[in-house]
Backbone as JSON Lines, residues from 0, in Angstrom:
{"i":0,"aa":"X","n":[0.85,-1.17,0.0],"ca":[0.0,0.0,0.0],"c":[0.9,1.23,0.0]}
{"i":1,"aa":"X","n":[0.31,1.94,-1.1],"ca":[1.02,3.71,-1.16],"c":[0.8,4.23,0.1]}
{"i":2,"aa":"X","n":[1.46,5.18,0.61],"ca":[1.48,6.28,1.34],"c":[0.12,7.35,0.68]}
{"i":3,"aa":"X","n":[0.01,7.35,-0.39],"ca":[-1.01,7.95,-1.47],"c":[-2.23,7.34,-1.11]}
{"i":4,"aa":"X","n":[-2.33,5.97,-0.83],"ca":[-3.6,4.86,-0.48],"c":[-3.55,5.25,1.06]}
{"i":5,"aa":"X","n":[-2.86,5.13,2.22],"ca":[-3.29,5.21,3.16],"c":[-3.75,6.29,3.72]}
{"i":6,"aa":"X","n":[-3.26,7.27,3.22],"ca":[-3.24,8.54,3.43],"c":[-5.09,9.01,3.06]}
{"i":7,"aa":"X","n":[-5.35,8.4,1.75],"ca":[-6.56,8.53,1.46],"c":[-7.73,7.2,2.52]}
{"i":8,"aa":"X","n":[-7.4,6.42,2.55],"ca":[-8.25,5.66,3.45],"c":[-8.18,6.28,4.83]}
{"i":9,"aa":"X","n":[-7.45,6.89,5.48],"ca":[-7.26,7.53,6.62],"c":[-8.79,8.47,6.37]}
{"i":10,"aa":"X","n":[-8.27,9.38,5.4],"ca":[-9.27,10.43,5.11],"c":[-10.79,10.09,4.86]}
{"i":11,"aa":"X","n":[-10.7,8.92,3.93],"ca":[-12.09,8.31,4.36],"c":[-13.2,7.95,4.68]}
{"i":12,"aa":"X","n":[-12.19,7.26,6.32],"ca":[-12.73,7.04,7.62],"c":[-12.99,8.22,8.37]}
{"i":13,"aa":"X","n":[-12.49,9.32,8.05],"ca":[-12.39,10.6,8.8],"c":[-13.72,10.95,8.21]}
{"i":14,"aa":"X","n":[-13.86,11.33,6.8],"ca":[-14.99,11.49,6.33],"c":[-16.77,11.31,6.8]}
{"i":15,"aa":"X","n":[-16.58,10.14,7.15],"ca":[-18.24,9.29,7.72],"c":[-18.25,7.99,8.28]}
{"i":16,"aa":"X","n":[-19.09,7.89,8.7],"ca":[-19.37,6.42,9.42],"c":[-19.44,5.7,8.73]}
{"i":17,"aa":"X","n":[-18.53,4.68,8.64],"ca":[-18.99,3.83,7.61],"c":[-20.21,2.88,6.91]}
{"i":18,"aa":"X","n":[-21.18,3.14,8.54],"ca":[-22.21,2.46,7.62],"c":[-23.55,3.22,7.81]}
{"i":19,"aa":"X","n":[-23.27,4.17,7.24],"ca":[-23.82,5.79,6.5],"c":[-24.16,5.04,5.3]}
{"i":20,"aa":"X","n":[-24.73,6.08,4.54],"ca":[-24.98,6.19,3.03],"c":[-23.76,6.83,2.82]}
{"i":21,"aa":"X","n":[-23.12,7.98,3.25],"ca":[-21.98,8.37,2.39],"c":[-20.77,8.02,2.83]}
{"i":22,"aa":"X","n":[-21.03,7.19,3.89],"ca":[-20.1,5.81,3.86],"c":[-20.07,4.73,3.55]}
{"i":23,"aa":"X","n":[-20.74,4.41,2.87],"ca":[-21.1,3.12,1.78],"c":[-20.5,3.44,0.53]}
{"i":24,"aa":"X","n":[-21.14,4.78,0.52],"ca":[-20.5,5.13,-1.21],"c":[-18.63,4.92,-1.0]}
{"i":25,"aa":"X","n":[-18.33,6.18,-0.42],"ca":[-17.23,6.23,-0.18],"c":[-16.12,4.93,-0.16]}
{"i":26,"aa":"X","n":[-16.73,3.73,1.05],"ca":[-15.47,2.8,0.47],"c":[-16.03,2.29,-0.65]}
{"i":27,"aa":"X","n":[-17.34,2.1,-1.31],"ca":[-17.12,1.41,-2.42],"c":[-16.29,2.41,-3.31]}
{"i":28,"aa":"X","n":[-16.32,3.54,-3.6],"ca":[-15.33,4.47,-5.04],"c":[-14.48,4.12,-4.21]}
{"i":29,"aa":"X","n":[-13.77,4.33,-3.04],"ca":[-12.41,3.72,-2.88],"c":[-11.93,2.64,-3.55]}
{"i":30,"aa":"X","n":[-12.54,1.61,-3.34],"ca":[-12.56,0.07,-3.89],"c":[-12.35,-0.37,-4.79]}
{"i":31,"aa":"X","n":[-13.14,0.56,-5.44],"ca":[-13.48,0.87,-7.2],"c":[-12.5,1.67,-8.23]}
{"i":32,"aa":"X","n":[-12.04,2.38,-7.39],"ca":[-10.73,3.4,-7.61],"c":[-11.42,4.21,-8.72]}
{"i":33,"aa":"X","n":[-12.46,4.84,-8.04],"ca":[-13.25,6.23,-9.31],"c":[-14.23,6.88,-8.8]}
{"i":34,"aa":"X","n":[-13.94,8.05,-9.21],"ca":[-14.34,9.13,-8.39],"c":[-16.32,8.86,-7.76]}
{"i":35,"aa":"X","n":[-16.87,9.41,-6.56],"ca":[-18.12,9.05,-6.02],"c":[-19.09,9.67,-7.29]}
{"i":36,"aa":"X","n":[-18.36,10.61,-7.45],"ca":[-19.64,11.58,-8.8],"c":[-19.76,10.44,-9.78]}
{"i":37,"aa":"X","n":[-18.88,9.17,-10.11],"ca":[-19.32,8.64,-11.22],"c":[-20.05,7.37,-11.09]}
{"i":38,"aa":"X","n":[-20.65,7.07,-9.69],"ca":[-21.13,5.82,-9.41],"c":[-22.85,6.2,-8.87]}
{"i":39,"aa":"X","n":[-23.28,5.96,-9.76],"ca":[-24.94,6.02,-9.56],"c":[-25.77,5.35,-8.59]}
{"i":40,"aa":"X","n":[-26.65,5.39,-8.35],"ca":[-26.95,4.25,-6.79],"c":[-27.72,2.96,-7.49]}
{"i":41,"aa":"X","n":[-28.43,3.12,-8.6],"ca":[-28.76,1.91,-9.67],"c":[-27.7,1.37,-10.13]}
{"i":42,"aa":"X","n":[-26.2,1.91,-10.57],"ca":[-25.78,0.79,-11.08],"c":[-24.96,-0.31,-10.58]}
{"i":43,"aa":"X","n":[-24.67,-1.2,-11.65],"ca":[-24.42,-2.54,-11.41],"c":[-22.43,-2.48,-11.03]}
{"i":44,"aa":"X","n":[-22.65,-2.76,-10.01],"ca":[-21.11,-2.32,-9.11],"c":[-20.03,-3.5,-9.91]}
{"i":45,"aa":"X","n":[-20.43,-4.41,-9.96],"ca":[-19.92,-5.41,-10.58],"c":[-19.46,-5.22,-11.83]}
{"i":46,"aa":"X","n":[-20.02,-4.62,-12.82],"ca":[-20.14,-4.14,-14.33],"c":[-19.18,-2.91,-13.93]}
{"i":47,"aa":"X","n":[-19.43,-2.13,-12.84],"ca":[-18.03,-1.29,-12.65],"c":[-16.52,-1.52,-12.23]}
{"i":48,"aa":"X","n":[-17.0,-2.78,-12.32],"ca":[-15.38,-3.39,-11.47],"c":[-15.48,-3.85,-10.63]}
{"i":49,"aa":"X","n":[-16.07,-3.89,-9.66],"ca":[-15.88,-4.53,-8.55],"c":[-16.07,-6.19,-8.39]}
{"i":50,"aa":"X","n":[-14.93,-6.64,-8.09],"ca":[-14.77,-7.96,-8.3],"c":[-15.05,-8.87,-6.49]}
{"i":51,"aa":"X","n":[-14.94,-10.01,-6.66],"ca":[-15.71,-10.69,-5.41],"c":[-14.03,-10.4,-4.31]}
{"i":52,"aa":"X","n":[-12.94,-9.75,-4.77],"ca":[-12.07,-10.32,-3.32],"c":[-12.12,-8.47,-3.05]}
{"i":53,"aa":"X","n":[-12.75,-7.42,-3.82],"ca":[-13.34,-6.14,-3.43],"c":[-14.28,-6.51,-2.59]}
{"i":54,"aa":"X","n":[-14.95,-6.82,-2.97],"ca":[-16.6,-7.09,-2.44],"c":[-16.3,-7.78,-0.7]}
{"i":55,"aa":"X","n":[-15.49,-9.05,-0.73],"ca":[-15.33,-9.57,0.35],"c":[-14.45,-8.32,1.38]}
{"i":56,"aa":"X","n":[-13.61,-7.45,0.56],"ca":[-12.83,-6.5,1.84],"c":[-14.54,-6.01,2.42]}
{"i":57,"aa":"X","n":[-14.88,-5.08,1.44],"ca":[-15.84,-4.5,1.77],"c":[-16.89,-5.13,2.99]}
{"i":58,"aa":"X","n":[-17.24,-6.34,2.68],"ca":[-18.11,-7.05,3.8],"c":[-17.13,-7.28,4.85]}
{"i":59,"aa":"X","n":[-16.01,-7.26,4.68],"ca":[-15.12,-7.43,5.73],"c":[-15.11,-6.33,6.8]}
{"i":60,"aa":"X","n":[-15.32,-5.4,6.17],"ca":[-14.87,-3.87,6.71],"c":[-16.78,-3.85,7.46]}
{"i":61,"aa":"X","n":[-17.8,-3.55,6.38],"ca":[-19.22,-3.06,7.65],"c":[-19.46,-4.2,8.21]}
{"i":62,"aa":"X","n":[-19.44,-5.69,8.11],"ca":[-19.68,-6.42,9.47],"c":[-18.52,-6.0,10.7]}
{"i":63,"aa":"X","n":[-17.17,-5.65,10.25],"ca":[-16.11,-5.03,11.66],"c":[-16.83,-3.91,12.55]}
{"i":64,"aa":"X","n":[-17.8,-3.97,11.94],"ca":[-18.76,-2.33,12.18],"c":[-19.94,-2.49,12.63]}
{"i":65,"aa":"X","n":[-20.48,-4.08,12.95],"ca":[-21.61,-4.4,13.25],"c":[-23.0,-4.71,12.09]}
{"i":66,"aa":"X","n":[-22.85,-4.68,10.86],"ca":[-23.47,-4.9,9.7],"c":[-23.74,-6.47,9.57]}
{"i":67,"aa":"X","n":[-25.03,-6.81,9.67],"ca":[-25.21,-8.21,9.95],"c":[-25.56,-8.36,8.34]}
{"i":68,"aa":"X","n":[-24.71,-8.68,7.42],"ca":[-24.8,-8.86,5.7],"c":[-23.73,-9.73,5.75]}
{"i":69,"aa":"X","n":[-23.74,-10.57,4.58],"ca":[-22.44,-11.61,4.23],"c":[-22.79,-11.13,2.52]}
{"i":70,"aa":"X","n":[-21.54,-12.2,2.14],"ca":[-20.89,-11.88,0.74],"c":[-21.87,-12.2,-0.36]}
{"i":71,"aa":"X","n":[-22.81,-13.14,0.33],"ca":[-24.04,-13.28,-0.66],"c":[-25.37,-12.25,-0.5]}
{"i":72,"aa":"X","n":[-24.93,-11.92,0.32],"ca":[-26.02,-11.06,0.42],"c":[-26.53,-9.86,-0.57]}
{"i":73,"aa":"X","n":[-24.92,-9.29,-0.4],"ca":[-24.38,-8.33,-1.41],"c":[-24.33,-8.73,-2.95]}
{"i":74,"aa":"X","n":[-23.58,-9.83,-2.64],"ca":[-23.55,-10.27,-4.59],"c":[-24.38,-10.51,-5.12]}
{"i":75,"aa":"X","n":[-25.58,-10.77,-4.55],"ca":[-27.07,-11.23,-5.09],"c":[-27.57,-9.89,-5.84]}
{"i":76,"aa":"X","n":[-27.66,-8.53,-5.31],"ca":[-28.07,-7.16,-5.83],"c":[-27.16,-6.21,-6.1]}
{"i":77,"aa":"X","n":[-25.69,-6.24,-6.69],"ca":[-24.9,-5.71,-6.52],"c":[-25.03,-3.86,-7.07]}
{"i":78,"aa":"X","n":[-25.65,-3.29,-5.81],"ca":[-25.78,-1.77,-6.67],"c":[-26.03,-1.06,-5.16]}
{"i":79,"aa":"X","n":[-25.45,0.16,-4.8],"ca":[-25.92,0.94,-4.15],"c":[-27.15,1.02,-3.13]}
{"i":80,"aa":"X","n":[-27.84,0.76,-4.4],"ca":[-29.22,1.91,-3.66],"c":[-29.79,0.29,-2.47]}
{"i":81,"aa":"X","n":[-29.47,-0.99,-3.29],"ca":[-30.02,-2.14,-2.35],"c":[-28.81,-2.23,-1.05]}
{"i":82,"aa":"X","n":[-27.4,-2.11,-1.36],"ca":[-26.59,-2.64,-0.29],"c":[-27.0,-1.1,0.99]}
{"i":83,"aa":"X","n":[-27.02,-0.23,0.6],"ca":[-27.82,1.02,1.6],"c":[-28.84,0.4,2.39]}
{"i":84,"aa":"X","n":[-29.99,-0.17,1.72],"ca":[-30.8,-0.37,2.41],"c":[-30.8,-1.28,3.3]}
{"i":85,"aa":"X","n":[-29.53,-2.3,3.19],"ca":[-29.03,-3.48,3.85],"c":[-28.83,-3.45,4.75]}
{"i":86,"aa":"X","n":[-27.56,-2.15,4.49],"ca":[-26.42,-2.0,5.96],"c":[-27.24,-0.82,6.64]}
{"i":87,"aa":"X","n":[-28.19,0.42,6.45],"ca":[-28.34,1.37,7.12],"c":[-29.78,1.08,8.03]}
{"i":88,"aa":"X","n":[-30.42,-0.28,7.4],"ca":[-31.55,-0.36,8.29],"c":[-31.38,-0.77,9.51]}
């Protein structure tokens, strides 16, 4: 990991709670490595890149956080606007 990468994951976490809405977004464009303005809450995260050992940090990271979701949970609807409604209810 860059100094460039931690430096930005630091910032982040500084940013929001992670299991916010604009902490959802946030590590996913981290993840994704592209900017939040270009990830819509309909689309298909998968079709943007995000591959299953992304996906698994990610579930790794909001269950560390108390998020009762697993890796299927997520991969079943892979888009925003459903994993929000997952982790923030």
């Amino acid at each position: 990991m860059t100094t460039q990468q931690v430096t930005r994951s630091w910032e982040l976490e500084q940013a929001a709670s992670p299991l916010t809405q604009e902490g959802i977004v946030l590590a996913v464009s981290e993840q994704l490595q592209i900017p939040v303005s270009d990830i819509q809450l309909n689309d298909d995260l998968l079709m943007l890149g995000l591959d299953s050992v992304r996906l698994m940090t990610l579930v790794g990271k909001w269950q560390a956080y108390g998020a009762q979701v697993s890796f299927e949970d997520l991969a079943e609807q892979p888009t925003l606007e459903v994993w929000i409604d997952k982790l923030v209810a």
